[in-house]
mmCIF file of C-alpha atoms and ligand atoms in Angstrom:
data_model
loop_
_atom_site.group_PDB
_atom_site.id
_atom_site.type_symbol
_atom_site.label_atom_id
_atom_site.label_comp_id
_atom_site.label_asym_id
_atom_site.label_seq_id
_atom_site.Cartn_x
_atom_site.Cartn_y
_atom_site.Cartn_z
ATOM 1 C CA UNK A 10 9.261 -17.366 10.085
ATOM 2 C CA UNK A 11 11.409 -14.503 7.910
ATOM 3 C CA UNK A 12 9.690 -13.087 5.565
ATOM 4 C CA UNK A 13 11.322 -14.291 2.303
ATOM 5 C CA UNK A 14 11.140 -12.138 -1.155
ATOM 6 C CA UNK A 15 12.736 -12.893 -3.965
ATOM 7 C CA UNK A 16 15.491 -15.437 -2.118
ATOM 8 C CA UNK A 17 16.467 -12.951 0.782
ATOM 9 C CA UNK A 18 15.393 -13.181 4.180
ATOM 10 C CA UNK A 19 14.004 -9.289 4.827
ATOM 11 C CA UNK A 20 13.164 -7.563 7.812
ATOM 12 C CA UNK A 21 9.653 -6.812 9.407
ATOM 13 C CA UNK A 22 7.710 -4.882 7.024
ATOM 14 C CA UNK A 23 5.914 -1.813 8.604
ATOM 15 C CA UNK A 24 2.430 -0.544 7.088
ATOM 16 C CA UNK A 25 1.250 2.891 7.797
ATOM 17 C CA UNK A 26 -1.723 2.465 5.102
ATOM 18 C CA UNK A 27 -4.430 -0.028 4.791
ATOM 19 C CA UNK A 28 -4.373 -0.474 1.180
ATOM 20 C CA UNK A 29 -0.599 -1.079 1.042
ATOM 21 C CA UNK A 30 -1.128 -3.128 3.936
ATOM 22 C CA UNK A 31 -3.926 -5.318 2.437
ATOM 23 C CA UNK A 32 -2.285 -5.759 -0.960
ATOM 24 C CA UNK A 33 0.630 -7.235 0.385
ATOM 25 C CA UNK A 34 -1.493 -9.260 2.597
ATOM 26 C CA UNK A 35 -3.538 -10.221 -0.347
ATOM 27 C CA UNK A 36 -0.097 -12.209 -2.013
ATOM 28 C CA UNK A 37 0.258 -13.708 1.550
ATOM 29 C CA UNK A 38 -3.397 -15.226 1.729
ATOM 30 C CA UNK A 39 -3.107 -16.561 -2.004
ATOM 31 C CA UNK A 40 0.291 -19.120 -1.054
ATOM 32 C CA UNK A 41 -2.246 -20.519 2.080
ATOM 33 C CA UNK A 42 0.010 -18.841 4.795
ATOM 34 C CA UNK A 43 -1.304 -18.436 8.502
ATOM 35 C CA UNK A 44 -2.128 -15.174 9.747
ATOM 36 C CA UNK A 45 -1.558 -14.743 13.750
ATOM 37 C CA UNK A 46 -2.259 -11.389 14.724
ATOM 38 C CA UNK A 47 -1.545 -9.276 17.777
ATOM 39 C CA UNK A 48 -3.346 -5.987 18.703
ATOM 40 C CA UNK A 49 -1.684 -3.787 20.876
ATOM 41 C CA UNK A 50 -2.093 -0.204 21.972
ATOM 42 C CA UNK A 51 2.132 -0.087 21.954
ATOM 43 C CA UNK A 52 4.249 0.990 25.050
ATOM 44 C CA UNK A 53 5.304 -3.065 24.721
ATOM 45 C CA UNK A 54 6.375 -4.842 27.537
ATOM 46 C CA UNK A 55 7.008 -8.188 27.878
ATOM 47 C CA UNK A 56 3.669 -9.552 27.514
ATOM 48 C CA UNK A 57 2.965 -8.441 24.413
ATOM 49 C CA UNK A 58 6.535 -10.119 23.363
ATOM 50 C CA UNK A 59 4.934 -13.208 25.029
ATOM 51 C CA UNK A 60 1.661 -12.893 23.115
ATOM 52 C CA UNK A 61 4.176 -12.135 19.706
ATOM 53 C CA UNK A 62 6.521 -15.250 20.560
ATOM 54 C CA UNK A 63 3.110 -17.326 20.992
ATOM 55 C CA UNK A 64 1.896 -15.992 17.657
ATOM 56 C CA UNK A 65 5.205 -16.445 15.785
ATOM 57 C CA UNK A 66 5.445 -20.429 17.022
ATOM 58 C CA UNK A 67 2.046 -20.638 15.760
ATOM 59 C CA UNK A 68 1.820 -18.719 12.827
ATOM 60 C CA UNK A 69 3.504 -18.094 9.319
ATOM 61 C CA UNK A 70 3.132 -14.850 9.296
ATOM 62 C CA UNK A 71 3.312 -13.013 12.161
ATOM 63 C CA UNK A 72 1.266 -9.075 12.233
ATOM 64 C CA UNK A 73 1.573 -6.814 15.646
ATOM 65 C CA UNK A 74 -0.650 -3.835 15.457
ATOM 66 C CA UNK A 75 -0.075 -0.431 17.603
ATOM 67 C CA UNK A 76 -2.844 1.791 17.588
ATOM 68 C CA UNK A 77 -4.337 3.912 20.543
ATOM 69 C CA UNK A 78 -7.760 3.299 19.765
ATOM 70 C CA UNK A 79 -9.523 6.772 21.122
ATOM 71 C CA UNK A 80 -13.119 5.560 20.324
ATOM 72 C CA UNK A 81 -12.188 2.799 23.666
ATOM 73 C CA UNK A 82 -11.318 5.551 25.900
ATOM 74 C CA UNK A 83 -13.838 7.332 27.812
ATOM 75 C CA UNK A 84 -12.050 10.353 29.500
ATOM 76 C CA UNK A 85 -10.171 11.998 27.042
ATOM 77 C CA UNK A 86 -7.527 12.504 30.015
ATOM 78 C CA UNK A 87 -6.504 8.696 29.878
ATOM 79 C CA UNK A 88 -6.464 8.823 26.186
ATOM 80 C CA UNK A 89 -4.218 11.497 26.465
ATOM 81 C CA UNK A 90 -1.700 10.184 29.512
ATOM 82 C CA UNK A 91 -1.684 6.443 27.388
ATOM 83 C CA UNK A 92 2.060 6.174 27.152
ATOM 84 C CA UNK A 93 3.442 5.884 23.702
ATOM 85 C CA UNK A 94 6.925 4.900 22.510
ATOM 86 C CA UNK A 95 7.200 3.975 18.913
ATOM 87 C CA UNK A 96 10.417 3.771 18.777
ATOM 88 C CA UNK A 97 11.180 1.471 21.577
ATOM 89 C CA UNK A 98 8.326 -1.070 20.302
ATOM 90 C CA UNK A 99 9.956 -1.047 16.958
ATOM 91 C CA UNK A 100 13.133 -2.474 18.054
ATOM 92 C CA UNK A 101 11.616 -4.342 20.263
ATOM 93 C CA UNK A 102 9.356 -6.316 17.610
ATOM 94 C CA UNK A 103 12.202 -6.637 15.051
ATOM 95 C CA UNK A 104 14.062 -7.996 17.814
ATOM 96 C CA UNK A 105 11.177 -11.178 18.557
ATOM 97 C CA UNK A 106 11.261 -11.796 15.136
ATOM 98 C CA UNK A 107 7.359 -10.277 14.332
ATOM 99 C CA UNK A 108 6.772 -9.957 10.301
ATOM 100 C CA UNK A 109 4.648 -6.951 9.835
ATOM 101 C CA UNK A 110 3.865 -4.240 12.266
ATOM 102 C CA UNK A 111 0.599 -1.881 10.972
ATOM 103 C CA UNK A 112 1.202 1.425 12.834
ATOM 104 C CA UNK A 113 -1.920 2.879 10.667
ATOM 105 C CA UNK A 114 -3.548 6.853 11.694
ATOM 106 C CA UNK A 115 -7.083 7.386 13.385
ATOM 107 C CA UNK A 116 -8.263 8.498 10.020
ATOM 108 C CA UNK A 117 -7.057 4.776 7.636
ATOM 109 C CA UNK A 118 -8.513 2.597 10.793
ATOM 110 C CA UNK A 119 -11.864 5.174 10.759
ATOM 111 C CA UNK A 120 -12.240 6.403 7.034
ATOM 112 C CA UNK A 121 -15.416 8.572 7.044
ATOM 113 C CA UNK A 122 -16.865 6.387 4.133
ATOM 114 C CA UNK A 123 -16.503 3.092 6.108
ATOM 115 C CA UNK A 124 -18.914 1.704 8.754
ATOM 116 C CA UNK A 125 -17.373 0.649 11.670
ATOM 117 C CA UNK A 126 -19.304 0.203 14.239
ATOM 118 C CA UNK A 127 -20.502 -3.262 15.347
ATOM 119 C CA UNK A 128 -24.161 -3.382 16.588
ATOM 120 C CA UNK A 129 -24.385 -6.552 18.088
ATOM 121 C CA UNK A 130 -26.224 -8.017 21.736
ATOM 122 C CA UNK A 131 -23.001 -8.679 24.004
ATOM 123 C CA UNK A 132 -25.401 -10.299 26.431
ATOM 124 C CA UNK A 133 -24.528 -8.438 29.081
ATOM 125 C CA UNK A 134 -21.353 -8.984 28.942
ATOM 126 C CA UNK A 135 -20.361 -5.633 28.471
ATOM 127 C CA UNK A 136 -22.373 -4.386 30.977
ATOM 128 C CA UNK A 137 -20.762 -5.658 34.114
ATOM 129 C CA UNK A 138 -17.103 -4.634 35.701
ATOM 130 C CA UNK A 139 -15.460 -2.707 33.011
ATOM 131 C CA UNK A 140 -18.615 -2.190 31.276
ATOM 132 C CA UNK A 141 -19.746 -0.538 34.441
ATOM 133 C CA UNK A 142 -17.438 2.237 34.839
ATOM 134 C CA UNK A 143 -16.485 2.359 31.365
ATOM 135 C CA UNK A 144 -19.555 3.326 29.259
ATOM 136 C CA UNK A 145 -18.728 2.602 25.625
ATOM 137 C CA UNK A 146 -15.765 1.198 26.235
ATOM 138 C CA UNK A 147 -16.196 -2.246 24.536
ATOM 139 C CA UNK A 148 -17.974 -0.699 21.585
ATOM 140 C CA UNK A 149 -14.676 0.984 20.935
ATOM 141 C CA UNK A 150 -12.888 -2.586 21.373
ATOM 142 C CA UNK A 151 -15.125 -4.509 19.485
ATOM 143 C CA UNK A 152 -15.338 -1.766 16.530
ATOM 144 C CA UNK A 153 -11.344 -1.285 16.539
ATOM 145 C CA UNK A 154 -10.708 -5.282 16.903
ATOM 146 C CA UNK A 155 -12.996 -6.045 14.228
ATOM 147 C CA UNK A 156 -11.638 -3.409 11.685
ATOM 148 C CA UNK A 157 -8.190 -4.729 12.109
ATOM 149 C CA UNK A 158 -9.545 -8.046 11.835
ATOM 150 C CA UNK A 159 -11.231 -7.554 8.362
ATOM 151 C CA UNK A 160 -7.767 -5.756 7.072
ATOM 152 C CA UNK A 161 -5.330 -8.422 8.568
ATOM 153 C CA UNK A 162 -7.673 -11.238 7.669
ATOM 154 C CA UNK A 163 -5.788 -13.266 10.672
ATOM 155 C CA UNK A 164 -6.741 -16.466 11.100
ATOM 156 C CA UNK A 165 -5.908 -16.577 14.809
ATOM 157 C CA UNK A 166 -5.880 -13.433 16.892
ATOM 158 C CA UNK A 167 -3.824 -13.658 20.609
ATOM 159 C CA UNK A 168 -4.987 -11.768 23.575
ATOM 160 C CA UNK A 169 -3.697 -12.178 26.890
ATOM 161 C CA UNK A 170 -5.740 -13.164 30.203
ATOM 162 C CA UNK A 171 -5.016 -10.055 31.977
ATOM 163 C CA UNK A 172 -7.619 -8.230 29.813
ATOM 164 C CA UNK A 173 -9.951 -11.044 31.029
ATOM 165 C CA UNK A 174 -13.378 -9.096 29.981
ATOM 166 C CA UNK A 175 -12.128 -8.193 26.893
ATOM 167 C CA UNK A 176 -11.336 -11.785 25.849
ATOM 168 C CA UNK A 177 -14.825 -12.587 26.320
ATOM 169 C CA UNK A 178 -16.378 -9.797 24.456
ATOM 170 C CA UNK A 179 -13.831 -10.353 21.514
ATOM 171 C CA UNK A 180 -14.836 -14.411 22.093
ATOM 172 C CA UNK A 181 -18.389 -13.211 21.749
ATOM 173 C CA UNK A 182 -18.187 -11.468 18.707
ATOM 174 C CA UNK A 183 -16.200 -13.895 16.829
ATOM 175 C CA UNK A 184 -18.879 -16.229 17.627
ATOM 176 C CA UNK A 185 -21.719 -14.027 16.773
ATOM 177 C CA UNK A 186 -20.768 -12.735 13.512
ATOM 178 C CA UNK A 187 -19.125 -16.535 12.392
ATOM 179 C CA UNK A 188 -15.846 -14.218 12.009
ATOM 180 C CA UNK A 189 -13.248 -17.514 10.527
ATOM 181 C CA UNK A 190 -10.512 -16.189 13.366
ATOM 182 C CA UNK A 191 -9.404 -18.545 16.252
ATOM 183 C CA UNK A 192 -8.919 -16.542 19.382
ATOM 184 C CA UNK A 193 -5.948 -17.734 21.715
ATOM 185 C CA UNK A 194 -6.061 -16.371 25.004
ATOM 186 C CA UNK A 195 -2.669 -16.247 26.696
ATOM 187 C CA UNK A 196 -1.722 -16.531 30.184
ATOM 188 C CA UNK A 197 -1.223 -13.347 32.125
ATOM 189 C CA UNK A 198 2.373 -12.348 33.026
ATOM 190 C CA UNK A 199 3.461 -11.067 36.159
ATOM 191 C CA UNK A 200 6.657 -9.350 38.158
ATOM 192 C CA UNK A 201 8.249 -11.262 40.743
ATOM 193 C CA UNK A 202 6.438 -9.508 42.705
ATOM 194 C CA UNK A 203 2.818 -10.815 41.152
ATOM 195 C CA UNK A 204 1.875 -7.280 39.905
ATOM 196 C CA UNK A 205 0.542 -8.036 36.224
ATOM 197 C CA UNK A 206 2.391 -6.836 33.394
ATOM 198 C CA UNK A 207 1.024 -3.100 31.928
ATOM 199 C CA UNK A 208 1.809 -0.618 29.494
ATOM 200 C CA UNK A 209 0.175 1.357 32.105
ATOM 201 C CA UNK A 210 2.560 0.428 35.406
ATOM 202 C CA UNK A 211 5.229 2.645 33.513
ATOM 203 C CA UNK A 212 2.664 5.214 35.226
ATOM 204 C CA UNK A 213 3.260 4.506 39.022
ATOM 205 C CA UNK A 214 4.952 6.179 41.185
ATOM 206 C CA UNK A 215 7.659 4.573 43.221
ATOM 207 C CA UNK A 216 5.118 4.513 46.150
ATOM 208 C CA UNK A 217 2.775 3.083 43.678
ATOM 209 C CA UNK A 218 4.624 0.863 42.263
ATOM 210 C CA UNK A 219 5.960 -0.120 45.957
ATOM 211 C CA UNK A 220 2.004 -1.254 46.494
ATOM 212 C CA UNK A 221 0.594 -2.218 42.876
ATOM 213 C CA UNK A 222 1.408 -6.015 44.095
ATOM 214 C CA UNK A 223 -1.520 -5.843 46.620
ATOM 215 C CA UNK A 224 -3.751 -5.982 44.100
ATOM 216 C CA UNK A 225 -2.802 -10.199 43.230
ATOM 217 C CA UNK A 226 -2.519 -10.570 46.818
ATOM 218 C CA UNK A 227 -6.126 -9.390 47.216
ATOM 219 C CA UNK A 228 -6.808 -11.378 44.578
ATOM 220 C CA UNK A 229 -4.830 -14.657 45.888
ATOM 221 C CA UNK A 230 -6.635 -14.621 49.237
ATOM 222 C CA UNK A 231 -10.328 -14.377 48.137
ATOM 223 C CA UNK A 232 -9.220 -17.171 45.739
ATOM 224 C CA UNK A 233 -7.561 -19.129 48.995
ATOM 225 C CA UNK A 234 -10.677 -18.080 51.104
ATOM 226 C CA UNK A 235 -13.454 -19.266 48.414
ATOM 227 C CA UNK A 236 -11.929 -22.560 49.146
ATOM 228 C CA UNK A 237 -13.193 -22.392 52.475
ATOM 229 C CA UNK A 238 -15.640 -19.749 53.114
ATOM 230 C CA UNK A 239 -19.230 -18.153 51.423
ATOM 231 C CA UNK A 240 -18.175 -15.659 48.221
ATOM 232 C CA UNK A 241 -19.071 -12.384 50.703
ATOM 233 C CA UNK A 242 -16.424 -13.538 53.337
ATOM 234 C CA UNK A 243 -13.377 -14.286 50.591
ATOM 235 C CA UNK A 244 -14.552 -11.106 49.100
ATOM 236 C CA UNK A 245 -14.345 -9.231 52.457
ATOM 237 C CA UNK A 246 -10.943 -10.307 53.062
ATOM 238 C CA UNK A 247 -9.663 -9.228 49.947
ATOM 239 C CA UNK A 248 -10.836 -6.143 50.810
ATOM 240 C CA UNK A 249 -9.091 -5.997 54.041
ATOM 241 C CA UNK A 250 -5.873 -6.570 52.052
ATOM 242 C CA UNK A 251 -6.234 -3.543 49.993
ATOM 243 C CA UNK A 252 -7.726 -1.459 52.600
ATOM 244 C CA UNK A 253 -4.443 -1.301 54.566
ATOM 245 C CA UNK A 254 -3.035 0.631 51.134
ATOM 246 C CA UNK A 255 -3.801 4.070 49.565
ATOM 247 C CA UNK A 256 -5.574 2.044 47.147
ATOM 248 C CA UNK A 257 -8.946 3.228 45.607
ATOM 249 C CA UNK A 258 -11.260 -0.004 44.087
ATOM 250 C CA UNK A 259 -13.652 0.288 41.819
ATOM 251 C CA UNK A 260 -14.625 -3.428 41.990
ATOM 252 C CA UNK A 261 -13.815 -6.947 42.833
ATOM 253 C CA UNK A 262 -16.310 -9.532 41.494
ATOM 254 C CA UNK A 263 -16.647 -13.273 42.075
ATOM 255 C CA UNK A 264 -17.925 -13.992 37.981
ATOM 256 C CA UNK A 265 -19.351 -17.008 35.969
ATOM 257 C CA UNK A 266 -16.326 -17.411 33.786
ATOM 258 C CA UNK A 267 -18.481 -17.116 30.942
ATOM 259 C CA UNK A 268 -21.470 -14.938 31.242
ATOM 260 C CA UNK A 269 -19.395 -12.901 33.529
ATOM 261 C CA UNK A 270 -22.545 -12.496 35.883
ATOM 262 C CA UNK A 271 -21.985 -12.206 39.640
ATOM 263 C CA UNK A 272 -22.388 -14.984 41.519
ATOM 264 C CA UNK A 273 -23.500 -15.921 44.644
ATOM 265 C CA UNK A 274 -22.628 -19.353 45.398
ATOM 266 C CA UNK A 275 -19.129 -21.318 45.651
ATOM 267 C CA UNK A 276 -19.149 -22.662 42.168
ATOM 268 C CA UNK A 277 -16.404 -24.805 40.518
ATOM 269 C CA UNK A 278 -15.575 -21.776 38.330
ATOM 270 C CA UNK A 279 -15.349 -18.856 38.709
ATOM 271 C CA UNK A 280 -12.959 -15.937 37.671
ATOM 272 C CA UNK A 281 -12.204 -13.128 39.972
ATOM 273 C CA UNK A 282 -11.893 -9.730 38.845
ATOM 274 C CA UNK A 283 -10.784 -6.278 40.183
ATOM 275 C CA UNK A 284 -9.891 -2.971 38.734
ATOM 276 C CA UNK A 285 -8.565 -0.401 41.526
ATOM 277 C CA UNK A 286 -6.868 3.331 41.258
ATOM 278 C CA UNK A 287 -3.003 3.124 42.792
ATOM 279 C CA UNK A 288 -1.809 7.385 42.589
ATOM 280 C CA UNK A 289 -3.793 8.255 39.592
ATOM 281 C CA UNK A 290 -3.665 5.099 37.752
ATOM 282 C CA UNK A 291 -6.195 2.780 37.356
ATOM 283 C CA UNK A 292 -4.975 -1.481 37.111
ATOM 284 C CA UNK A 293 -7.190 -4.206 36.451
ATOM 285 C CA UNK A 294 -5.976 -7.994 37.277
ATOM 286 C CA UNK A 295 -7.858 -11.230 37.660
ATOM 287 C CA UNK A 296 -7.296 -14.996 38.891
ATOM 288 C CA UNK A 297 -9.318 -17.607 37.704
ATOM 289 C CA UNK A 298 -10.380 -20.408 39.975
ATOM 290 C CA UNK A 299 -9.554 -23.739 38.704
HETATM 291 O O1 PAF B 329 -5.860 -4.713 24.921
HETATM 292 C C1 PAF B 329 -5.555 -3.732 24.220
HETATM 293 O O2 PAF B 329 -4.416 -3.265 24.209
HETATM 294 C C2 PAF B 329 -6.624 -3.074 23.349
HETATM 295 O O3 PAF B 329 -7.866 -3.085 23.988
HETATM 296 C C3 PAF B 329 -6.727 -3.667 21.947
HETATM 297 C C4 PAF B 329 -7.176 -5.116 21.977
HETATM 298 C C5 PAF B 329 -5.388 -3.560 21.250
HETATM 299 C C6 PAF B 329 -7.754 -2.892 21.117
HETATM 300 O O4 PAF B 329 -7.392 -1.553 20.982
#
């Protein structure tokens, strides 16, 4: 829905501050309207609008945040290269019909008189995959998420699939400090081609672009060959897939859907995971298994 004010239908609202931010939010909460809220690091493509166009069906009032969240990053280098186009995202939200976009500073989401940080026991699931080869990196998600959840208030936050590990983490923390937001997890969208949708594939070269798809197809064939063969095989041939590329991988893991653990035998579920290097960039993608 339009935001109405006073009889006239007004365009989406854009909050730079939190106070401004959470006293208009405050009027919002009082007439029993439903928060849905998007987080987004910005460079938008059209998964976010998905996640937005999900949120706005679902929602009365419909809040897209863009913040590079540096406390998530762990070289300062990505931090740095994260693309970022304000303008472009702008129209693009006004255009999808989003409500309120909160394009706050590092210093309003991380006031020095404000404790962030979230000390709680992921259970491991922050350990594992991303956790792996990205030290801290889900302290930085869970502390940003959880900020912007306390100022928004949402009562449903959307996150898409691709960032499967995240989801759970986020999932996780909801549960753990009885946060009163509904997390709706979105299916991942794709190119024709099957490479995921990422604000970072603006990154790739043509020749890297040209190969990025490899990484579903690696991720298709364990799935077909876990039908039919032990976990180490279906991985193995996924591997053979990307091997034929100038593709570096970091990992590709046969997970409990849930605890995220490795496993070892053909289970029912089961999500597969991989995050690999194509010219510089680093893509993660998953599949789950039905
Ligand atoms: O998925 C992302 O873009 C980010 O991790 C998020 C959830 C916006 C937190 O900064």
């Amino acid at each position: 829905m339009r935001l109405s004010h006073k009889n006239t239908t007004i365009d989406m609202l854009l909050f730079k501050k939190t106070a401004a931010l959470q006293a208009y939010l405050q009027q919002i909460k009082t007439s029993h309207q439903q928060i849905g809220f998007v987080p987004t690091m910005g460079a938008l493509h059209k998964g976010h609008l998905a996640l937005l166009k999900t949120a706005i069906q679902d929602s009365d009032i419909t809040i897209c945040s863009i913040f590079v969240n540096p406390t998530q990053f762990n070289e300062p280098s990505d931090l740095e290269a994260y693309p970022r186009t304000p303008g472009k995202d702008i129209e693009q939200l006004e255009k999808v019909g989003c409500d309120i976009l909160f394009m706050p500073t590092v210093e309003e989401v991380y006031p020095p008189e404000t404790k962030t940080q979230v000390s709680i026991n992921f259970q491991g699931l922050d350990e594992v995959m991303e956790g792996k080869f990205r030290p801290g990196h889900f302290q930085g998600v869970a502390q940003v998420v959880k900020r912007l959840l306390d100022l928004t208030k949402a009562d449903k936050l959307f996150m898409g699939q691709k960032d499967y590990q995240q989801t759970c983490i986020i999932g996780h923390m909801l549960d753990t400090l009885a946060l009163p937001t509904q997390l709706i997890v979105c299916p991942t969208l794709r190119e024709t081609d099957g490479l995921a949708l990422s604000s970072r594939n603006v990154r790739l070269s043509p020749n890297g672009r040209a190969i990025a798809p490899q990484l579903y197809q690696c991720l298709k064939t364990v799935k077909e060959h876990l039908a039919t063969h032990p976990i180490e095989e279906a991985v193995q041939a996924g591997k053979e897939i990307l091997a034929a590329h100038p593709i570096e991988l970091e990992y590709l893991e046969v997970a409990h859907p849930k605890t995220l653990q490795a496993i070892q035998d053909r289970e029912q579920q089961a999500v597969i995971c991989l995050a690999a290097w194509i010219d510089g960039v680093r893509l993660i993608d998953n599949v789950l298994l039905d």
